[in-house]
Short mmCIF file of C-alpha atoms in Angstrom, two decimals:
data_model
loop_
_atom_site.label_atom_id
_atom_site.label_comp_id
_atom_site.label_asym_id
_atom_site.label_seq_id
_atom_site.Cartn_x
_atom_site.Cartn_y
_atom_site.Cartn_z
CA UNK A 1 -1.97 20.53 -8.20
CA UNK A 2 -3.45 21.12 -11.66
CA UNK A 3 -2.00 17.98 -13.23
CA UNK A 4 -2.49 15.63 -10.27
CA UNK A 5 -5.67 16.74 -8.55
CA UNK A 6 -7.75 17.82 -11.51
CA UNK A 7 -6.48 15.51 -14.24
CA UNK A 8 -9.26 14.14 -16.45
CA UNK A 9 -11.76 16.60 -15.02
CA UNK A 10 -11.61 19.21 -17.75
CA UNK A 11 -15.40 19.47 -17.72
CA UNK A 12 -15.06 21.81 -14.77
CA UNK A 13 -12.95 24.18 -16.91
CA UNK A 14 -11.50 25.80 -13.84
CA UNK A 15 -9.27 28.82 -14.52
CA UNK A 16 -5.85 29.21 -12.92
CA UNK A 17 -7.34 31.44 -10.19
CA UNK A 18 -9.69 28.63 -9.13
CA UNK A 19 -6.80 26.17 -8.92
CA UNK A 20 -4.93 28.57 -6.65
CA UNK A 21 -8.02 29.01 -4.51
CA UNK A 22 -8.43 25.24 -4.22
CA UNK A 23 -4.78 24.80 -3.28
CA UNK A 24 -5.17 27.30 -0.43
CA UNK A 25 -8.23 25.41 0.81
CA UNK A 26 -6.32 22.14 0.81
CA UNK A 27 -3.28 23.52 2.64
CA UNK A 28 -5.48 25.27 5.20
CA UNK A 29 -7.45 22.07 5.79
CA UNK A 30 -4.26 20.04 6.13
CA UNK A 31 -2.58 22.44 8.58
CA UNK A 32 -5.64 22.79 10.83
CA UNK A 33 -6.14 19.02 10.88
CA UNK A 34 -2.46 18.51 11.71
CA UNK A 35 -2.75 20.94 14.63
CA UNK A 36 -5.75 19.03 16.00
CA UNK A 37 -3.91 15.73 15.74
CA UNK A 38 -0.76 17.12 17.37
CA UNK A 39 -2.87 18.18 20.37
CA UNK A 40 -4.45 14.73 20.60
CA UNK A 41 -1.06 13.00 20.20
CA UNK A 42 0.39 15.22 22.92
CA UNK A 43 -2.43 14.22 25.29
CA UNK A 44 -1.89 10.52 24.50
CA UNK A 45 1.86 10.78 25.07
CA UNK A 46 1.34 12.66 28.34
CA UNK A 47 -1.51 10.78 29.99
CA UNK A 48 -1.53 7.31 28.42
CA UNK A 49 1.10 5.10 30.03
CA UNK A 50 0.04 1.51 29.32
CA UNK A 51 1.18 -1.41 31.42
CA UNK A 52 2.93 -3.84 29.05
CA UNK A 53 3.67 -6.46 31.72
CA UNK A 54 0.64 -8.54 30.59
CA UNK A 55 1.91 -8.47 27.01
CA UNK A 56 5.37 -9.58 28.15
CA UNK A 57 3.82 -12.42 30.15
CA UNK A 58 1.93 -13.45 27.03
CA UNK A 59 5.22 -13.32 25.12
CA UNK A 60 7.02 -15.63 27.54
CA UNK A 61 4.15 -18.10 27.18
CA UNK A 62 4.17 -18.34 23.39
CA UNK A 63 7.51 -17.06 22.06
CA UNK A 64 10.66 -19.17 21.84
CA UNK A 65 12.78 -16.05 22.32
CA UNK A 66 11.17 -13.10 24.16
CA UNK A 67 14.08 -10.79 23.38
CA UNK A 68 12.55 -9.55 20.11
CA UNK A 69 9.21 -8.62 21.64
CA UNK A 70 8.39 -4.91 21.70
CA UNK A 71 4.71 -4.32 22.63
CA UNK A 72 3.48 -1.00 21.22
CA UNK A 73 0.01 -0.18 22.59
CA UNK A 74 0.78 3.55 22.64
CA UNK A 75 1.97 3.56 19.03
CA UNK A 76 -1.14 1.62 18.05
CA UNK A 77 -3.38 4.20 19.72
CA UNK A 78 -1.46 7.05 18.06
CA UNK A 79 -1.99 5.44 14.65
CA UNK A 80 -5.71 4.77 15.14
CA UNK A 81 -6.30 8.27 16.52
CA UNK A 82 -4.50 9.73 13.49
CA UNK A 83 -6.78 7.83 11.07
CA UNK A 84 -9.96 8.94 12.81
CA UNK A 85 -8.79 12.48 13.56
CA UNK A 86 -7.68 13.31 10.02
CA UNK A 87 -10.75 11.70 8.45
CA UNK A 88 -13.17 13.73 10.57
CA UNK A 89 -11.16 16.96 10.58
CA UNK A 90 -10.64 16.88 6.80
CA UNK A 91 -14.41 16.89 6.32
CA UNK A 92 -14.96 19.62 8.90
CA UNK A 93 -12.12 21.98 7.94
CA UNK A 94 -12.52 21.56 4.18
CA UNK A 95 -16.21 22.37 4.52
CA UNK A 96 -15.34 25.55 6.44
CA UNK A 97 -12.50 26.46 4.07
CA UNK A 98 -14.76 25.93 1.08
CA UNK A 99 -17.34 28.20 2.66
CA UNK A 100 -15.20 31.14 3.80
CA UNK A 101 -11.94 31.29 1.78
CA UNK A 102 -13.79 31.94 -1.49
CA UNK A 103 -14.97 35.26 -0.03
CA UNK A 104 -11.40 36.58 0.25
CA UNK A 105 -10.44 39.19 -2.34
CA UNK A 106 -8.47 38.05 -5.38
CA UNK A 107 -5.33 40.06 -4.57
CA UNK A 108 -5.10 38.42 -1.16
CA UNK A 109 -5.69 35.02 -2.76
CA UNK A 110 -2.63 35.56 -4.98
CA UNK A 111 -0.51 36.41 -1.93
CA UNK A 112 -1.86 33.49 0.10
CA UNK A 113 -1.20 31.14 -2.80
CA UNK A 114 2.47 32.17 -2.98
CA UNK A 115 2.82 31.78 0.79
CA UNK A 116 1.17 28.35 0.93
CA UNK A 117 3.01 27.07 -2.16
CA UNK A 118 6.40 28.23 -0.89
CA UNK A 119 5.67 26.89 2.57
CA UNK A 120 4.58 23.50 1.20
CA UNK A 121 7.69 23.07 -0.92
CA UNK A 122 9.95 24.18 1.95
CA UNK A 123 8.23 21.77 4.36
CA UNK A 124 8.63 18.80 2.01
CA UNK A 125 12.31 19.60 1.44
CA UNK A 126 12.86 20.07 5.18
CA UNK A 127 11.19 16.73 6.11
CA UNK A 128 13.09 14.93 3.35
CA UNK A 129 16.43 16.35 4.47
CA UNK A 130 15.90 15.82 8.20
CA UNK A 131 14.52 12.34 7.57
CA UNK A 132 17.44 11.21 5.44
CA UNK A 133 20.17 12.48 7.77
CA UNK A 134 18.47 10.98 10.85
CA UNK A 135 19.78 7.75 12.35
CA UNK A 136 18.51 4.52 10.82
CA UNK A 137 16.04 3.08 13.40
CA UNK A 138 16.90 -0.46 12.26
CA UNK A 139 20.35 0.10 13.76
CA UNK A 140 18.67 -0.24 17.18
CA UNK A 141 17.14 -3.60 16.32
CA UNK A 142 19.42 -4.95 13.57
CA UNK A 143 17.53 -7.12 11.09
CA UNK A 144 20.27 -8.08 8.64
CA UNK A 145 23.75 -7.23 7.34
CA UNK A 146 22.45 -4.08 5.63
CA UNK A 147 21.71 -2.46 8.99
CA UNK A 148 25.35 -2.77 10.05
CA UNK A 149 26.45 -0.38 7.28
CA UNK A 150 23.31 1.78 7.08
CA UNK A 151 23.97 4.24 9.87
CA UNK A 152 21.51 6.88 8.57
CA UNK A 153 18.26 6.68 6.63
CA UNK A 154 20.11 7.98 3.59
CA UNK A 155 22.40 4.96 3.83
CA UNK A 156 19.44 2.65 4.32
CA UNK A 157 17.52 3.80 1.22
CA UNK A 158 20.31 4.71 -1.19
CA UNK A 159 23.57 2.95 -0.36
CA UNK A 160 24.98 0.96 -3.32
CA UNK A 161 22.86 2.99 -5.75
CA UNK A 162 23.71 5.59 -8.39
CA UNK A 163 21.96 8.32 -6.39
CA UNK A 164 23.99 7.60 -3.27
CA UNK A 165 27.30 8.12 -5.09
CA UNK A 166 26.06 10.95 -7.34
CA UNK A 167 23.49 12.67 -5.13
CA UNK A 168 24.16 16.27 -6.18
CA UNK A 169 24.48 15.33 -9.84
CA UNK A 170 21.02 13.77 -9.64
CA UNK A 171 19.57 16.59 -7.53
CA UNK A 172 20.77 19.55 -9.60
CA UNK A 173 21.09 18.16 -13.14
CA UNK A 174 19.31 14.86 -13.80
CA UNK A 175 16.14 15.47 -11.79
CA UNK A 176 15.61 19.05 -13.07
CA UNK A 177 16.13 17.77 -16.63
CA UNK A 178 13.48 15.08 -16.14
CA UNK A 179 11.11 17.59 -14.53
CA UNK A 180 11.65 20.06 -17.38
CA UNK A 181 10.75 17.33 -19.87
CA UNK A 182 7.33 16.95 -18.24
CA UNK A 183 6.65 20.66 -17.72
CA UNK A 184 7.88 22.01 -21.07
CA UNK A 185 5.52 21.57 -24.00
CA UNK A 186 7.67 20.51 -26.94
CA UNK A 187 6.85 22.08 -30.32
CA UNK A 188 7.20 19.31 -32.87
CA UNK A 189 5.28 18.52 -36.02
CA UNK A 190 2.42 16.03 -35.79
CA UNK A 191 4.46 13.45 -37.73
CA UNK A 192 7.46 13.81 -35.42
CA UNK A 193 5.28 13.53 -32.33
CA UNK A 194 3.70 10.38 -33.75
CA UNK A 195 7.09 8.75 -34.37
CA UNK A 196 8.36 9.74 -30.90
CA UNK A 197 5.24 8.30 -29.27
CA UNK A 198 5.67 5.00 -31.12
CA UNK A 199 9.30 4.80 -30.04
CA UNK A 200 8.36 5.55 -26.42
CA UNK A 201 5.59 2.96 -26.39
CA UNK A 202 7.86 0.27 -27.86
CA UNK A 203 10.72 1.02 -25.48
CA UNK A 204 8.56 1.30 -22.34
CA UNK A 205 6.56 -1.85 -23.04
CA UNK A 206 9.66 -3.86 -23.94
CA UNK A 207 11.57 -2.69 -20.88
CA UNK A 208 8.71 -3.40 -18.44
CA UNK A 209 7.93 -6.82 -19.93
CA UNK A 210 11.63 -7.71 -19.73
CA UNK A 211 11.61 -6.85 -16.01
CA UNK A 212 8.58 -9.11 -15.50
CA UNK A 213 10.39 -12.01 -17.18
CA UNK A 214 13.58 -11.34 -15.18
CA UNK A 215 11.57 -11.41 -11.94
CA UNK A 216 10.50 -14.98 -12.68
CA UNK A 217 14.01 -16.26 -13.35
CA UNK A 218 15.67 -14.58 -10.37
CA UNK A 219 12.93 -15.90 -8.04
CA UNK A 220 13.05 -19.59 -8.96
CA UNK A 221 15.90 -21.77 -7.68
CA UNK A 222 16.76 -25.36 -6.77
CA UNK A 223 18.11 -24.81 -3.29
CA UNK A 224 18.22 -21.87 -0.81
CA UNK A 225 21.85 -21.32 0.05
CA UNK A 226 22.18 -18.23 2.27
CA UNK A 227 21.97 -17.80 6.04
CA UNK A 228 18.73 -15.81 5.87
CA UNK A 229 16.94 -18.59 3.96
CA UNK A 230 16.58 -20.80 6.99
CA UNK A 231 14.22 -18.19 8.43
CA UNK A 232 12.28 -16.56 5.60
CA UNK A 233 12.13 -19.37 3.06
CA UNK A 234 11.50 -22.02 5.69
CA UNK A 235 8.66 -19.93 7.13
CA UNK A 236 6.69 -20.23 3.89
CA UNK A 237 7.88 -23.64 2.65
CA UNK A 238 7.52 -25.79 5.78
CA UNK A 239 3.72 -25.56 5.90
CA UNK A 240 3.47 -26.40 2.22
CA UNK A 241 5.46 -29.59 2.79
CA UNK A 242 3.20 -30.64 5.67
CA UNK A 243 -0.03 -29.99 3.76
CA UNK A 244 1.40 -31.79 0.73
CA UNK A 245 2.00 -34.83 2.96
CA UNK A 246 -1.59 -34.84 4.22
CA UNK A 247 -1.57 -32.68 7.35
CA UNK A 248 -4.34 -30.04 7.14
CA UNK A 249 -3.78 -26.60 8.58
CA UNK A 250 -5.74 -25.32 11.59
CA UNK A 251 -6.17 -28.88 12.87
CA UNK A 252 -4.39 -29.94 16.09
CA UNK A 253 -3.01 -26.39 16.46
CA UNK A 254 -1.11 -26.54 13.16
CA UNK A 255 -0.89 -22.86 12.16
CA UNK A 256 1.59 -20.77 10.25
CA UNK A 257 2.62 -17.14 10.08
CA UNK A 258 1.28 -16.20 6.66
CA UNK A 259 -2.08 -17.91 6.21
CA UNK A 260 -3.65 -20.87 4.46
CA UNK A 261 -1.96 -20.39 1.08
CA UNK A 262 -0.49 -23.95 1.30
CA UNK A 263 -3.96 -25.38 0.65
CA UNK A 264 -4.21 -23.22 -2.48
CA UNK A 265 -0.82 -24.14 -3.95
CA UNK A 266 -0.64 -27.84 -3.01
CA UNK A 267 -3.19 -28.96 -5.69
CA UNK A 268 -0.90 -27.42 -8.33
CA UNK A 269 2.20 -28.97 -6.76
CA UNK A 270 0.45 -32.37 -6.80
CA UNK A 271 0.59 -32.12 -10.60
CA UNK A 272 4.27 -31.15 -10.89
CA UNK A 273 5.61 -32.74 -7.71
CA UNK A 274 6.94 -31.03 -4.60
CA UNK A 275 10.49 -29.68 -4.58
CA UNK A 276 12.19 -26.39 -3.82
CA UNK A 277 12.34 -25.73 -7.57
CA UNK A 278 8.64 -26.39 -8.22
CA UNK A 279 7.54 -24.34 -5.22
CA UNK A 280 9.89 -21.42 -5.92
CA UNK A 281 8.84 -21.48 -9.59
CA UNK A 282 5.20 -21.24 -8.58
CA UNK A 283 5.98 -18.34 -6.25
CA UNK A 284 8.06 -16.76 -9.03
CA UNK A 285 5.11 -17.01 -11.40
CA UNK A 286 2.84 -15.30 -8.87
CA UNK A 287 5.48 -12.62 -8.37
CA UNK A 288 5.58 -11.94 -12.10
CA UNK A 289 1.77 -11.82 -12.14
CA UNK A 290 1.86 -9.13 -9.42
CA UNK A 291 4.01 -6.97 -11.69
CA UNK A 292 1.80 -7.77 -14.68
CA UNK A 293 -1.15 -6.43 -12.68
CA UNK A 294 0.79 -3.27 -11.78
CA UNK A 295 1.81 -2.76 -15.41
CA UNK A 296 -1.77 -3.18 -16.68
CA UNK A 297 -3.03 -0.80 -14.00
CA UNK A 298 -0.55 1.85 -15.13
CA UNK A 299 -1.45 1.39 -18.80
CA UNK A 300 -5.15 1.89 -18.02
CA UNK A 301 -4.62 5.01 -15.88
CA UNK A 302 -1.55 6.86 -17.17
CA UNK A 303 -1.32 8.38 -20.63
CA UNK A 304 2.31 9.52 -20.42
CA UNK A 305 4.42 6.47 -21.25
CA UNK A 306 7.50 7.84 -19.48
CA UNK A 307 5.51 8.09 -16.26
CA UNK A 308 4.58 4.43 -16.70
CA UNK A 309 8.27 3.60 -17.06
CA UNK A 310 9.32 5.64 -14.02
CA UNK A 311 6.49 4.32 -11.86
CA UNK A 312 7.00 0.68 -12.80
CA UNK A 313 10.78 0.70 -12.43
CA UNK A 314 10.51 2.57 -9.13
CA UNK A 315 8.25 -0.11 -7.65
CA UNK A 316 10.50 -2.83 -9.04
CA UNK A 317 13.67 -1.29 -7.63
CA UNK A 318 12.62 0.33 -4.34
CA UNK A 319 9.97 -2.15 -3.24
CA UNK A 320 11.44 -5.36 -4.60
CA UNK A 321 14.97 -5.78 -5.93
CA UNK A 322 16.89 -3.22 -3.80
CA UNK A 323 16.70 -5.42 -0.71
CA UNK A 324 18.34 -8.23 -2.65
CA UNK A 325 21.20 -5.97 -3.73
CA UNK A 326 22.20 -4.81 -0.25
CA UNK A 327 21.84 -8.12 1.62
CA UNK A 328 22.41 -11.80 0.99
CA UNK A 329 19.87 -13.12 -1.50
CA UNK A 330 16.80 -14.14 0.48
CA UNK A 331 13.62 -15.19 -1.36
CA UNK A 332 11.22 -13.66 1.16
CA UNK A 333 8.05 -14.88 -0.55
CA UNK A 334 6.03 -13.74 2.46
CA UNK A 335 5.97 -10.22 1.02
CA UNK A 336 5.76 -10.74 -2.70
CA UNK A 337 3.72 -12.67 -3.75
CA UNK A 338 1.92 -13.94 -0.62
CA UNK A 339 1.00 -10.55 0.85
CA UNK A 340 1.08 -8.55 -2.40
CA UNK A 341 -1.10 -10.71 -4.64
CA UNK A 342 -4.65 -9.87 -3.57
CA UNK A 343 -4.14 -6.12 -2.85
CA UNK A 344 -2.60 -5.64 -6.30
CA UNK A 345 -5.33 -7.79 -7.89
CA UNK A 346 -7.92 -5.51 -6.26
CA UNK A 347 -6.22 -2.40 -7.63
CA UNK A 348 -6.38 -3.85 -11.15
CA UNK A 349 -9.97 -5.06 -10.63
CA UNK A 350 -11.07 -1.53 -9.76
CA UNK A 351 -10.10 -0.36 -13.24
CA UNK A 352 -12.10 -3.03 -15.05
CA UNK A 353 -15.09 -2.69 -12.72
CA UNK A 354 -15.92 0.73 -14.15
CA UNK A 355 -16.20 -0.76 -17.63
CA UNK A 356 -18.64 -3.42 -16.49
CA UNK A 357 -20.54 -2.51 -13.34
CA UNK A 358 -22.54 -5.71 -13.34
CA UNK A 359 -24.16 -7.51 -10.42
CA UNK A 360 -22.25 -10.62 -11.44
CA UNK A 361 -18.81 -9.01 -11.10
CA UNK A 362 -19.95 -7.35 -7.86
CA UNK A 363 -20.80 -10.64 -6.11
CA UNK A 364 -17.90 -12.58 -7.65
CA UNK A 365 -15.46 -9.95 -6.37
CA UNK A 366 -16.63 -10.51 -2.78
CA UNK A 367 -16.09 -14.24 -3.20
CA UNK A 368 -12.63 -13.89 -4.78
CA UNK A 369 -11.34 -11.43 -2.21
CA UNK A 370 -12.82 -13.36 0.69
CA UNK A 371 -10.54 -16.17 -0.47
CA UNK A 372 -7.75 -13.62 -0.04
CA UNK A 373 -8.41 -13.64 3.73
CA UNK A 374 -7.92 -17.40 3.76
CA UNK A 375 -4.82 -17.07 1.57
CA UNK A 376 -3.22 -14.49 3.88
CA UNK A 377 -5.31 -13.15 6.80
CA UNK A 378 -3.42 -9.91 7.52
CA UNK A 379 -3.30 -8.31 4.08
CA UNK A 380 -6.31 -10.33 2.91
CA UNK A 381 -8.45 -8.66 5.57
CA UNK A 382 -7.11 -5.23 4.60
CA UNK A 383 -7.94 -6.00 0.96
CA UNK A 384 -11.47 -7.18 1.73
CA UNK A 385 -12.23 -4.11 3.83
CA UNK A 386 -10.75 -1.95 1.05
CA UNK A 387 -13.10 -3.58 -1.47
CA UNK A 388 -16.04 -2.80 0.81
CA UNK A 389 -14.82 0.78 1.24
CA UNK A 390 -14.40 1.11 -2.56
CA UNK A 391 -18.01 0.09 -3.26
CA UNK A 392 -19.24 2.33 -0.44
CA UNK A 393 -17.30 5.33 -1.78
CA UNK A 394 -19.04 4.99 -5.16
CA UNK A 395 -22.40 5.49 -3.46
CA UNK A 396 -21.57 9.09 -2.57
CA UNK A 397 -22.49 10.08 -6.12
CA UNK A 398 -26.09 9.81 -4.88
CA UNK A 399 -27.54 13.11 -3.71
CA UNK A 400 -29.78 11.64 -1.00
CA UNK A 401 -27.89 10.95 2.24
CA UNK A 402 -30.42 8.34 3.40
CA UNK A 403 -29.99 6.49 0.11
CA UNK A 404 -26.21 6.54 0.52
CA UNK A 405 -26.42 5.09 4.05
CA UNK A 406 -28.93 2.44 2.96
CA UNK A 407 -26.76 1.28 0.04
CA UNK A 408 -23.62 1.19 2.17
CA UNK A 409 -25.52 -0.97 4.67
CA UNK A 410 -26.39 -3.41 1.87
CA UNK A 411 -22.71 -3.51 0.82
CA UNK A 412 -21.77 -4.45 4.39
CA UNK A 413 -24.54 -7.05 4.54
CA UNK A 414 -23.45 -8.79 1.32
CA UNK A 415 -19.78 -8.59 2.29
CA UNK A 416 -20.41 -10.34 5.61
CA UNK A 417 -22.81 -12.87 4.07
CA UNK A 418 -20.44 -13.91 1.25
CA UNK A 419 -17.46 -14.02 3.62
CA UNK A 420 -19.39 -16.31 5.95
CA UNK A 421 -20.44 -18.54 3.03
CA UNK A 422 -16.84 -18.71 1.74
CA UNK A 423 -15.54 -19.81 5.13
CA UNK A 424 -18.21 -22.52 5.37
CA UNK A 425 -17.48 -23.83 1.86
CA UNK A 426 -13.75 -23.90 2.59
CA UNK A 427 -14.31 -25.79 5.85
CA UNK A 428 -16.46 -28.39 4.09
CA UNK A 429 -13.83 -28.91 1.39
CA UNK A 430 -11.10 -29.44 3.99
CA UNK A 431 -13.38 -31.89 5.83
CA UNK A 432 -13.99 -33.87 2.62
CA UNK A 433 -10.32 -34.11 1.60
CA UNK A 434 -8.62 -34.32 5.00
CA UNK A 435 -11.29 -35.70 7.33
CA UNK A 436 -11.33 -32.78 9.82
CA UNK A 437 -12.95 -29.38 10.04
CA UNK A 438 -10.39 -26.57 10.44
CA UNK A 439 -10.61 -24.15 13.36
CA UNK A 440 -10.73 -21.14 11.05
CA UNK A 441 -10.38 -18.41 13.61
CA UNK A 442 -7.00 -19.79 14.63
CA UNK A 443 -5.60 -18.42 11.36
CA UNK A 444 -5.76 -15.00 13.06
CA UNK A 445 -3.66 -16.20 16.01
CA UNK A 446 -0.41 -14.95 14.46
CA UNK A 447 -1.90 -11.49 13.92
CA UNK A 448 -2.92 -11.46 17.57
CA UNK A 449 0.58 -12.47 18.68
CA UNK A 450 2.23 -9.80 16.56
CA UNK A 451 -0.29 -7.20 17.71
CA UNK A 452 0.05 -8.01 21.41
CA UNK A 453 3.71 -9.06 21.53
CA UNK A 454 5.08 -6.64 18.94
CA UNK A 455 7.52 -9.21 17.54
CA UNK A 456 10.40 -7.44 15.81
CA UNK A 457 8.62 -4.08 16.03
CA UNK A 458 10.57 -0.85 15.92
CA UNK A 459 9.73 2.14 18.10
CA UNK A 460 7.87 4.90 16.28
CA UNK A 461 10.55 7.49 15.38
CA UNK A 462 10.35 10.50 17.68
CA UNK A 463 12.36 12.57 15.20
CA UNK A 464 12.04 13.11 11.44
CA UNK A 465 11.92 10.08 9.17
CA UNK A 466 11.17 9.50 5.45
CA UNK A 467 8.03 7.54 6.39
CA UNK A 468 6.47 10.94 7.12
CA UNK A 469 6.54 11.69 3.38
CA UNK A 470 4.65 8.46 2.73
CA UNK A 471 2.13 9.37 5.42
CA UNK A 472 1.67 12.81 3.85
CA UNK A 473 1.05 11.15 0.47
CA UNK A 474 -1.75 8.99 1.89
CA UNK A 475 -3.21 11.96 3.76
CA UNK A 476 -3.31 13.90 0.48
CA UNK A 477 -5.12 10.92 -1.05
CA UNK A 478 -7.60 11.02 1.82
CA UNK A 479 -8.12 14.78 1.41
CA UNK A 480 -8.57 14.27 -2.34
CA UNK A 481 -11.33 11.76 -1.59
CA UNK A 482 -12.99 14.12 0.91
CA UNK A 483 -12.91 16.87 -1.72
CA UNK A 484 -14.80 14.69 -4.18
CA UNK A 485 -17.35 13.54 -1.60
CA UNK A 486 -18.16 17.10 -0.50
CA UNK A 487 -18.36 18.32 -4.10
CA UNK A 488 -20.43 15.25 -5.09
CA UNK A 489 -18.07 14.45 -7.95
CA UNK A 490 -17.38 10.73 -7.75
CA UNK A 491 -15.38 9.64 -10.79
CA UNK A 492 -13.41 6.51 -11.63
CA UNK A 493 -10.19 8.39 -10.90
CA UNK A 494 -11.32 9.65 -7.50
CA UNK A 495 -12.54 6.15 -6.57
CA UNK A 496 -9.21 4.57 -7.53
CA UNK A 497 -7.27 7.21 -5.57
CA UNK A 498 -9.52 6.48 -2.60
CA UNK A 499 -8.90 2.74 -2.97
CA UNK A 500 -5.11 3.20 -3.12
CA UNK A 501 -5.32 5.42 -0.03
CA UNK A 502 -7.35 2.90 1.98
CA UNK A 503 -5.03 0.02 1.04
CA UNK A 504 -1.98 2.14 1.90
CA UNK A 505 -3.30 3.24 5.29
CA UNK A 506 -4.40 -0.33 6.01
CA UNK A 507 -0.90 -1.59 5.22
CA UNK A 508 0.50 0.99 7.63
CA UNK A 509 -1.61 -0.58 10.40
CA UNK A 510 0.35 -3.81 10.04
CA UNK A 511 3.77 -2.21 10.35
#
């Protein structure tokens, strides 16, 4: 709590007792909010029984194969109710906890702290254990060869890794050793510390940059040669070929699954020529840029170089390369870089915005990220709304509530105005070069189909699952943001945590 929640806020000079008091407030707020949501979820599960026959009819009309359609209106309502419930209840319960818990005597605070800390650790361990031993939900709707061997979630996340084959060695020796390294304050001379820091910086930077270079070379190829390629690679390459040959998107019902990115990449491909190699190399370059953005973001926000190394390699392995190790190689560019590029760019932009809060960068950012909606509507929309939320969050440093509301309204006004202008400019450019105006709103047709039809969707797990730990992480980020709003302490760190939380919750809405 001390190192994560209050890092870079030493001006408060809070003693250990105050940290314990704050921890109790957070746990109390979280538990009470969870109880409220459980009641609401129970009511939804009991009384909301949606008729999905209309969705299935819609599926038979538009889908080639209706067998992978799983409409999930109830799951959608559960997700939306969770977002609204926790947001409102966090404000309400933290306000009450902040008001009344501080009046409890110090001796009782010490006891409550031990109870809440022990309970929190036990709950995390319990969820992690139950989630990992639970059945892999992909085994119900098998996606690829990995799901045939991954019978449990532990298999799904760890099979073919060092941890899977040496779980207890990692759990009881390696992980405690790493944790001890961060918690124990080493007593070295200033000269020794300086040398060690230089070695760490050199090693971490070299290792991370090497990974970025490797990403480029493993992502570019001359010909896709595995079974999976005819689905994933074709889904992103086909539209590029058509646009390259003069067929504009969103004209005569020509749409694609992942947005209008072909119109962005074709001008570059016109220079180098269109081939699988040139296209995959361009996608590989954008992939490497995504990891460059992540690396720069870590450098700007994390002082401990080992944390940079662990964070960067974790994202590289868990979110990117692991899927290629357990299945046939499939360059699924739809995820990284097409969906990743603009959200990660926004995360990096947030760091530099605090160094230069100019009107120019403010308006340019709306224009750049409105292009992200054209590039990829699903994650582009999440990114644009996150940018708006980011600017709005910064206004809470104002003491006057009316002023806050007025400035947030202006943020919304400019966001809508610039988005509208961007769409008009794009339509005019397509008209000039291709002779037809695009039907822009058709780019959201795929989102509508996925939302209504539930193509390839999995049922929300009714038992424990590791995704609950991810949900808890984002809820902690939301509570962290609420804490700073109520205490009127809006810093660059709190704003970035809020931005990461909004992007994360928004990404959850897609899946």
